[in-house]
PDB file of C-alpha atoms in Angstrom:
ATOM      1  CA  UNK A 866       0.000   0.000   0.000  1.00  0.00           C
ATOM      2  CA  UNK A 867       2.803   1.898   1.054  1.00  0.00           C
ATOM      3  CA  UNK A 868       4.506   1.349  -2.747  1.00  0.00           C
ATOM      4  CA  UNK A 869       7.739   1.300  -0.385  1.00  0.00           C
ATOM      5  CA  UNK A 870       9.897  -1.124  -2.760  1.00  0.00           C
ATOM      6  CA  UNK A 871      13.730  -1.522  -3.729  1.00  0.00           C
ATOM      7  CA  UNK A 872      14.956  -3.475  -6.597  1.00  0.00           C
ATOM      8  CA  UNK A 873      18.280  -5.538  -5.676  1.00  0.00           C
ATOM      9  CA  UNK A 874      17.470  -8.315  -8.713  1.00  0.00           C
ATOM     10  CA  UNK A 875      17.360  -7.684 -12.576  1.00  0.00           C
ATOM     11  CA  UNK A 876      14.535  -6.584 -14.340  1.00  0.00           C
ATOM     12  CA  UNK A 877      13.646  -8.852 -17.542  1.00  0.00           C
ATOM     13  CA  UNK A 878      14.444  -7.283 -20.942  1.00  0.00           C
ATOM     14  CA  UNK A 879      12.177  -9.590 -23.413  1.00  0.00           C
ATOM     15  CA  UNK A 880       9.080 -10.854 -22.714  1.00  0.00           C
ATOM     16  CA  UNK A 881       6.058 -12.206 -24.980  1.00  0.00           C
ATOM     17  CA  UNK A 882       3.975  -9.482 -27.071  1.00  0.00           C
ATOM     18  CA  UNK A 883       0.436 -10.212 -25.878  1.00  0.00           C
ATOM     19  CA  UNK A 884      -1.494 -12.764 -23.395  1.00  0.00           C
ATOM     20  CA  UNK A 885      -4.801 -14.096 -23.098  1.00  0.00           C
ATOM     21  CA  UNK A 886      -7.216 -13.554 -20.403  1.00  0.00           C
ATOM     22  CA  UNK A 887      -9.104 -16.934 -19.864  1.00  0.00           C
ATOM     23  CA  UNK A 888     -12.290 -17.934 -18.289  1.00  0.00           C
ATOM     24  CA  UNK A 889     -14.089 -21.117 -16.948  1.00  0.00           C
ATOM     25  CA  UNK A 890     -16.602 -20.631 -20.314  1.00  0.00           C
ATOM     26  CA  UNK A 891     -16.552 -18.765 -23.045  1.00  0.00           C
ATOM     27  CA  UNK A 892     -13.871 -17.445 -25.514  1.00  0.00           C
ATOM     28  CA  UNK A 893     -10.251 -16.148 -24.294  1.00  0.00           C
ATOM     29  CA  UNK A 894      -9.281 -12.613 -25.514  1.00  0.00           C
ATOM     30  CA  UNK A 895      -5.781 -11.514 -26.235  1.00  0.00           C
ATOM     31  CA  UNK A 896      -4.674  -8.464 -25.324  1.00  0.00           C
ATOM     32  CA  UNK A 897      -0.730  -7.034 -25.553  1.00  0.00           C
ATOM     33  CA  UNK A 898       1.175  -7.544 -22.342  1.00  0.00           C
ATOM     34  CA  UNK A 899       2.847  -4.971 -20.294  1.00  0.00           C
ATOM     35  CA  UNK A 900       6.320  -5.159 -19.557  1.00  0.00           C
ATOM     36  CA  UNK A 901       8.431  -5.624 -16.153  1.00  0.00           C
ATOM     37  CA  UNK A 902       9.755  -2.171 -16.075  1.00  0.00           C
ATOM     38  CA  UNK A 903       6.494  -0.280 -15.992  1.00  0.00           C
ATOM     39  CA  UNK A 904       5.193  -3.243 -14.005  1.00  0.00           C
ATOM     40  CA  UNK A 905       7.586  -2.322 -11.524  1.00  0.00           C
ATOM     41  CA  UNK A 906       7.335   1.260 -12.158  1.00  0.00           C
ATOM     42  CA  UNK A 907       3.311   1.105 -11.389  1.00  0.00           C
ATOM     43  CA  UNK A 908       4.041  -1.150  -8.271  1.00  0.00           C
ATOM     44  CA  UNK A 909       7.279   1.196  -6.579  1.00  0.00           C
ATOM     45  CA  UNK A 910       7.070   4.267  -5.217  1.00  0.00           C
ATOM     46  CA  UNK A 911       8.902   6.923  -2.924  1.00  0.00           C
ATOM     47  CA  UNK A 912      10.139   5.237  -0.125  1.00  0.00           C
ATOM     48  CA  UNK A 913       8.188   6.516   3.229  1.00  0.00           C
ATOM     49  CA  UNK A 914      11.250   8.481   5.883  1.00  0.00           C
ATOM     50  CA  UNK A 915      11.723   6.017   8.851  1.00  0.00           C
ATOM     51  CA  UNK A 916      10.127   2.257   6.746  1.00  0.00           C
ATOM     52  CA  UNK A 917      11.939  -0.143   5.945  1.00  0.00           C
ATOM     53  CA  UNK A 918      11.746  -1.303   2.016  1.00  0.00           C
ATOM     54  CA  UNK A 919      10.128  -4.644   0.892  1.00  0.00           C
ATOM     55  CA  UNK A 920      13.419  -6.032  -1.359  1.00  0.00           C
ATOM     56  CA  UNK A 921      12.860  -7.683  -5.004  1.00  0.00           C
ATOM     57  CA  UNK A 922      15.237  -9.898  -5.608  1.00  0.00           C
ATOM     58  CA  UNK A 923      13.445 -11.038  -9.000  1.00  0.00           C
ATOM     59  CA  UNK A 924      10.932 -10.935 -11.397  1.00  0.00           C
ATOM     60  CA  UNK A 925       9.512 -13.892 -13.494  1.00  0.00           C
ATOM     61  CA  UNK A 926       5.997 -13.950 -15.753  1.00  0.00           C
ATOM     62  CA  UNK A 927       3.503 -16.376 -14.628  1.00  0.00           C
ATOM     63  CA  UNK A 928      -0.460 -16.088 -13.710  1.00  0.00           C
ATOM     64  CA  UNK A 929      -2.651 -15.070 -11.498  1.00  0.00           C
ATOM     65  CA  UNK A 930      -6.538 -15.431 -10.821  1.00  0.00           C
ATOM     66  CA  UNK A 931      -8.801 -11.774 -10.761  1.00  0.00           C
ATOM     67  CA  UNK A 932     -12.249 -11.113 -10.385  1.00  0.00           C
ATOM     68  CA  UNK A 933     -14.000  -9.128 -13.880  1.00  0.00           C
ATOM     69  CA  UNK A 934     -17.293  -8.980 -14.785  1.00  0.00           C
ATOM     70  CA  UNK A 935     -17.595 -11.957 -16.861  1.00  0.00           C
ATOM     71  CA  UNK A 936     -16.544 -13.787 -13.375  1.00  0.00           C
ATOM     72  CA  UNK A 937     -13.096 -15.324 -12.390  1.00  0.00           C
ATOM     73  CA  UNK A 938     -10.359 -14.855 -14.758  1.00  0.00           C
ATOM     74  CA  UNK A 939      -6.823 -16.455 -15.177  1.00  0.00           C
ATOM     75  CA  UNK A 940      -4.450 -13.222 -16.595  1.00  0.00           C
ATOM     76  CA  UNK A 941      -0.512 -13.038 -17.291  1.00  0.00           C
ATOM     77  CA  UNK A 942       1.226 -11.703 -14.526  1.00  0.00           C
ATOM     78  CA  UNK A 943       4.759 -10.652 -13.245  1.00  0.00           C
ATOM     79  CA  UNK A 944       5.888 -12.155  -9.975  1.00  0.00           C
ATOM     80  CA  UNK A 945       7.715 -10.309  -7.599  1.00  0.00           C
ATOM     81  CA  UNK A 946      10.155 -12.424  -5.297  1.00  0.00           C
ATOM     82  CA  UNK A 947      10.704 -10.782  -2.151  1.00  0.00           C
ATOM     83  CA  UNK A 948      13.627 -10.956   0.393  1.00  0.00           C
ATOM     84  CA  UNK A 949      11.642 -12.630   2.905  1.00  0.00           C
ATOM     85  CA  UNK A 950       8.949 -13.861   1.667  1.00  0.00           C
ATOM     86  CA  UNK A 951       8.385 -17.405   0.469  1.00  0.00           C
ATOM     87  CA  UNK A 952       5.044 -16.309  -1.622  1.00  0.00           C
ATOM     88  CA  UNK A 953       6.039 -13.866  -4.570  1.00  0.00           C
ATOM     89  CA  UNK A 954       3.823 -10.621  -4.715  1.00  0.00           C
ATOM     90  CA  UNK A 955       1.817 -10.703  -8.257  1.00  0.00           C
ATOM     91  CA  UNK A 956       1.218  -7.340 -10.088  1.00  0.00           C
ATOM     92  CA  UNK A 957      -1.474  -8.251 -13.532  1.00  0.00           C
ATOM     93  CA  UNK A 958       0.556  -7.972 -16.605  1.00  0.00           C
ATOM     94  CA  UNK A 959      -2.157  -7.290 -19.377  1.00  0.00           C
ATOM     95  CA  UNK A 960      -3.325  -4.090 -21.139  1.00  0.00           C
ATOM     96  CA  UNK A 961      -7.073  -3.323 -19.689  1.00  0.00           C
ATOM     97  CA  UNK A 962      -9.293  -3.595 -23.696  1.00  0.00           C
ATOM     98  CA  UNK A 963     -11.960  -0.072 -23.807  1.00  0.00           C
ATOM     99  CA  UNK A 964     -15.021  -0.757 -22.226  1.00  0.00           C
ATOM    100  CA  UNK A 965     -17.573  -1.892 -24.587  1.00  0.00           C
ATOM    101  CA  UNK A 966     -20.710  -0.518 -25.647  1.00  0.00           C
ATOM    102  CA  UNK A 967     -23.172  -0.882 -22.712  1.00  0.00           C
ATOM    103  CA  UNK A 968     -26.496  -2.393 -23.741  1.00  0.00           C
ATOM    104  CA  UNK A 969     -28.793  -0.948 -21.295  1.00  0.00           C
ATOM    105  CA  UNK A 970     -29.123   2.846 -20.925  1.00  0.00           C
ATOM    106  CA  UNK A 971     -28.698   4.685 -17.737  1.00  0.00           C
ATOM    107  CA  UNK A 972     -31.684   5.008 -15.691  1.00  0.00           C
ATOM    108  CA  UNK A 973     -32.403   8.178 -15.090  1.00  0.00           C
ATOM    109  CA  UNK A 974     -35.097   8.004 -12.354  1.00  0.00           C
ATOM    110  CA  UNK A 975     -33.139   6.206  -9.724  1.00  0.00           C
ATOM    111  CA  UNK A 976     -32.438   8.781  -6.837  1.00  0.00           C
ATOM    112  CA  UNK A 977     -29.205   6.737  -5.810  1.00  0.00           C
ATOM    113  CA  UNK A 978     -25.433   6.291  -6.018  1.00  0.00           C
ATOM    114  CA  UNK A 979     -23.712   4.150  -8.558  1.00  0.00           C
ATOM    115  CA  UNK A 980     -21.851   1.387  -7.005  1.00  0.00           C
ATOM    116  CA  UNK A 981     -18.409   1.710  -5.957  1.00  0.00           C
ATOM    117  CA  UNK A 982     -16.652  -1.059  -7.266  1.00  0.00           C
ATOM    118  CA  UNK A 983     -17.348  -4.920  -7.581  1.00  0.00           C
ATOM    119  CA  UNK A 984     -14.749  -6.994  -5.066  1.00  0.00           C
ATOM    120  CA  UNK A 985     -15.380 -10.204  -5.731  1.00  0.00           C
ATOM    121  CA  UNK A 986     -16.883 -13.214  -7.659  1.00  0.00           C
ATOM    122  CA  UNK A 987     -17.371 -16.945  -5.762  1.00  0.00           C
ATOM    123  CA  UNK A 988     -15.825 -19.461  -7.783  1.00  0.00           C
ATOM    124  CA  UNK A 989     -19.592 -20.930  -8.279  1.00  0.00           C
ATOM    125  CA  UNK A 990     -19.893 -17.790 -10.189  1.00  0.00           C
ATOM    126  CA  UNK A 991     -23.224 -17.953  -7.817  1.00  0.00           C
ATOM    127  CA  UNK A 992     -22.256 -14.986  -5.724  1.00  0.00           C
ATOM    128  CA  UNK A 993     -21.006 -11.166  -6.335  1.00  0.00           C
ATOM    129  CA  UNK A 994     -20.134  -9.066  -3.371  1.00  0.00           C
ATOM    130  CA  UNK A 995     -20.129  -5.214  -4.309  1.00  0.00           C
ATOM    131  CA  UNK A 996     -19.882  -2.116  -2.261  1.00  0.00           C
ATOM    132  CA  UNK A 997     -22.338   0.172  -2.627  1.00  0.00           C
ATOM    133  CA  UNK A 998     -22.714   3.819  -1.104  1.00  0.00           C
ATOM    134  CA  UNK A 999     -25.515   5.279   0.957  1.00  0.00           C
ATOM    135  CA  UNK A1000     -26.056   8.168   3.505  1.00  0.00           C
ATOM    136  CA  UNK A1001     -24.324   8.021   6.863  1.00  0.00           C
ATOM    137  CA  UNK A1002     -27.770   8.716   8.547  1.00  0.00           C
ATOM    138  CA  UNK A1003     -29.478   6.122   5.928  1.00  0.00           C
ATOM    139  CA  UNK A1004     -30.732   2.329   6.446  1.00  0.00           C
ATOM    140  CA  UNK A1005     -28.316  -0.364   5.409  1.00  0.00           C
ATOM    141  CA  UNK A1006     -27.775  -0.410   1.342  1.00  0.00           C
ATOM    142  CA  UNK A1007     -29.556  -2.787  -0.310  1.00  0.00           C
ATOM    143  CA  UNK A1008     -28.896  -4.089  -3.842  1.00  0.00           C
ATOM    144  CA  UNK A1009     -31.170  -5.836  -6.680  1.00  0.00           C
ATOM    145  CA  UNK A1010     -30.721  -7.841  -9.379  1.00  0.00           C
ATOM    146  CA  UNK A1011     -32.545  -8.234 -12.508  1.00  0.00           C
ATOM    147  CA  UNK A1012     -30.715 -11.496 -15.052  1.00  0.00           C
ATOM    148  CA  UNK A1013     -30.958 -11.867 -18.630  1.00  0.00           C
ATOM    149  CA  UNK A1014     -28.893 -14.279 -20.850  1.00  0.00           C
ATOM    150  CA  UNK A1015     -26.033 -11.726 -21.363  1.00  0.00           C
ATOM    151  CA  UNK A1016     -25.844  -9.298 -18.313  1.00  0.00           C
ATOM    152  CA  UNK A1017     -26.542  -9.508 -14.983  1.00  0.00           C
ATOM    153  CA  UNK A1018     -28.037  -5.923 -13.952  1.00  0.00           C
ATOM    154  CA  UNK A1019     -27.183  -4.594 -10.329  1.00  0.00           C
ATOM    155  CA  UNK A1020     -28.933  -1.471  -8.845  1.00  0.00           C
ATOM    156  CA  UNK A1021     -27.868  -0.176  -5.459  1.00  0.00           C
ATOM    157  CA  UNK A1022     -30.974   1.670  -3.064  1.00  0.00           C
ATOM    158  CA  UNK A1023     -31.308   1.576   0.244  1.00  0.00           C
ATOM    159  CA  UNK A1024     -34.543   0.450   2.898  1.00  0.00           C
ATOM    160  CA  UNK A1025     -34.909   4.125   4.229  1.00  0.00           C
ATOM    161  CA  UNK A1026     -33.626   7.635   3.764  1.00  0.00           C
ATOM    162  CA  UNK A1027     -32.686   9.359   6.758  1.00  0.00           C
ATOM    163  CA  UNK A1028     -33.785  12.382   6.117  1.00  0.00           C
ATOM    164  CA  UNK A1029     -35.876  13.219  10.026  1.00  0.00           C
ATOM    165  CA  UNK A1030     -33.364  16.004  11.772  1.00  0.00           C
ATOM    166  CA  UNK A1031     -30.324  17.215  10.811  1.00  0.00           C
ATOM    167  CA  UNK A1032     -27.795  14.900   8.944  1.00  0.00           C
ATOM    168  CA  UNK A1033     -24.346  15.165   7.706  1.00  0.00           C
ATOM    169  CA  UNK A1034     -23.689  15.076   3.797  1.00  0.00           C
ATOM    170  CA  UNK A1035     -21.581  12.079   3.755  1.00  0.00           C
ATOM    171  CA  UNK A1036     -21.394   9.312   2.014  1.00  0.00           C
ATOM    172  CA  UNK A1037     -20.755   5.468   3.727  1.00  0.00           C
ATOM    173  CA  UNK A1038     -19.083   2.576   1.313  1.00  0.00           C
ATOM    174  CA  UNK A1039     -20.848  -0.895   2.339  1.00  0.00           C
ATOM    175  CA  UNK A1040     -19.939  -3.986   0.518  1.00  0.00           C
ATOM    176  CA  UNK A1041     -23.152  -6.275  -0.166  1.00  0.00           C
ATOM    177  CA  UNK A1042     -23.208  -9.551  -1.394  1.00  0.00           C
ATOM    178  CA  UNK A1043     -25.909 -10.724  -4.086  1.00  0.00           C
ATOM    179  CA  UNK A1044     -27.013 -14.063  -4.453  1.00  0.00           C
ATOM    180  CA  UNK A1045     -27.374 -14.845  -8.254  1.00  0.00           C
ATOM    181  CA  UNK A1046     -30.146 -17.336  -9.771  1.00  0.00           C
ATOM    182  CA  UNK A1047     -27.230 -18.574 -12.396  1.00  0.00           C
ATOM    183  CA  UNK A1048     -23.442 -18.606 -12.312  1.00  0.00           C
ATOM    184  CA  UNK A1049     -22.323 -15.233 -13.625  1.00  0.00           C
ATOM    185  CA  UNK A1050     -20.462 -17.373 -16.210  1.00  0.00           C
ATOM    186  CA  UNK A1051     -19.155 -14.725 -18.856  1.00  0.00           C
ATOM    187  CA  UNK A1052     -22.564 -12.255 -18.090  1.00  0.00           C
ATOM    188  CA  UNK A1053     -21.366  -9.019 -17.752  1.00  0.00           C
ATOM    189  CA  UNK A1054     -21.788  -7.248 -14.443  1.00  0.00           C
ATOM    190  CA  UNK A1055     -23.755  -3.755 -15.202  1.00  0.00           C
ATOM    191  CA  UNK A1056     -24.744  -1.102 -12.851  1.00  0.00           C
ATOM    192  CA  UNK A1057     -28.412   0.075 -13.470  1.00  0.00           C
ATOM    193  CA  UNK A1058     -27.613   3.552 -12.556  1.00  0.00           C
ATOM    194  CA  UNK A1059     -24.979   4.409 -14.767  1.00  0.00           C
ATOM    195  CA  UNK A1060     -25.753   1.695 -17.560  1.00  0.00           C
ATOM    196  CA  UNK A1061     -21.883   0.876 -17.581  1.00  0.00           C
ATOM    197  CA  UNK A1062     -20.085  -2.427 -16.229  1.00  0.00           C
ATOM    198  CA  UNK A1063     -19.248  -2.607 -12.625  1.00  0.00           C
ATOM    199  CA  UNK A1064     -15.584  -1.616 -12.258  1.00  0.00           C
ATOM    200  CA  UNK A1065     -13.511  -4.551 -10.177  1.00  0.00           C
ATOM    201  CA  UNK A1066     -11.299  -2.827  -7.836  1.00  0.00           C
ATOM    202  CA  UNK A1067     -10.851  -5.178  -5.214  1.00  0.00           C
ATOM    203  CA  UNK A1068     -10.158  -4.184  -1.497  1.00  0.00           C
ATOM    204  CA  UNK A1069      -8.093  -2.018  -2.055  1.00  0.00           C
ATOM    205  CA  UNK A1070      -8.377   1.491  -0.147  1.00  0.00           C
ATOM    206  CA  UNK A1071     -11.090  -0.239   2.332  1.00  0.00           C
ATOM    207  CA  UNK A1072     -11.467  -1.402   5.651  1.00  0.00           C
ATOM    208  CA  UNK A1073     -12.412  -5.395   5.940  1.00  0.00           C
ATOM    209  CA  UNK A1074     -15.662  -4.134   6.732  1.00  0.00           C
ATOM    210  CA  UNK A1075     -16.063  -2.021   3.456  1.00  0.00           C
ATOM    211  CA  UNK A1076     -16.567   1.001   5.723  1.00  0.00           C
TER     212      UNK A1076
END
């Protein structure tokens, strides 16, 4: 988190032009690869006064499982060995493609927040956990789900505003997990609000509570 990182080992200098991105079902897509030094470049950063450095001793390509919105995914990857450590630290190695056309439009007469991010898919594919946002002074978040053969539509509300005496304007990040009727399989993930896919971010930046 703290991008705190010096590089005692040797960078690699050649690697394959593109990798595929492959799923449980449906087709793999190619996409070009990016290399170790921005890899590394997009993983290090200043070194914090006073912390010690996590030490890379070398860098190999291998794979890694994420979480997209066609489900699970097995991507390229560059893996970080670490003085220390007897698990490397893996940092995704393909190009993100543009997002696609969406094919729902945005609704426009939802009075709610778009979701934050999607965190994570069960390997059933039967199960999406997203955090949503709501009102501090607000009921919990709720969030429905509305299936079709190629998208699986997420919309974020909550059980009741609280809008009785004076409330703060701030917003609360919640993650929420949806039970699906069928494995998200390669479905995309789309956010009824906005009418765009669900962007995975992970944990990153949160609190294990999504708070």
């Amino acid at each position: 988190m703290d991008q705190n990182f010096d590089l005692r080992g040797k960078l690699p200098v050649t690697w394959p032009e593109n990798g595929q991105v492959t799923w449980a079902a449906g087709k793999p897509l190619t996409r070009p690869l990016i290399g170790a030094d921005e890899s590394y470049r997009n993983l290090a950063g200043g070194r914090p006064e006073g912390k010690p450095p996590l030490t890379v001793t070398g860098v190999k390509l291998g794979e890694m499982r994420v979480a997209t919105t066609r489900g699970p995914a097995t991507v390229p990857a560059w893996l970080f060995t670490l003085d220390g450590y007897a698990t490397p630290l893996k940092q995704a190695a393909i190009m993100q493609s543009a997002t696609p056309q969406s094919p729902i439009s945005p609704a426009t007469d939802i009075p709610d927040f778009p979701l934050d991010r999607l965190v994570r898919i069960t390997e059933d594919g039967r199960s999406v956990t997203v955090v949503a946002v709501h009102g501090v002074c607000d009921d919990e978040p709720e969030v429905d789900v509305f299936e079709t053969t190629g998208s699986v539509v997420l919309w974020a509300s909550v059980a009741e505003r609280g809008d009785k005496g004076n409330c703060t304007k701030q917003g609360k990040l919640q993650q929420v997990t949806v039970k699906l009727g069928n494995s998200v399989s390669d479905r995309v993930l789309l956010d009824a609000l906005t009418g765009q896919p669900v962007p995975y971010k992970g944990l990153a930046g949160l609190s294990p509570s999504g708070s």
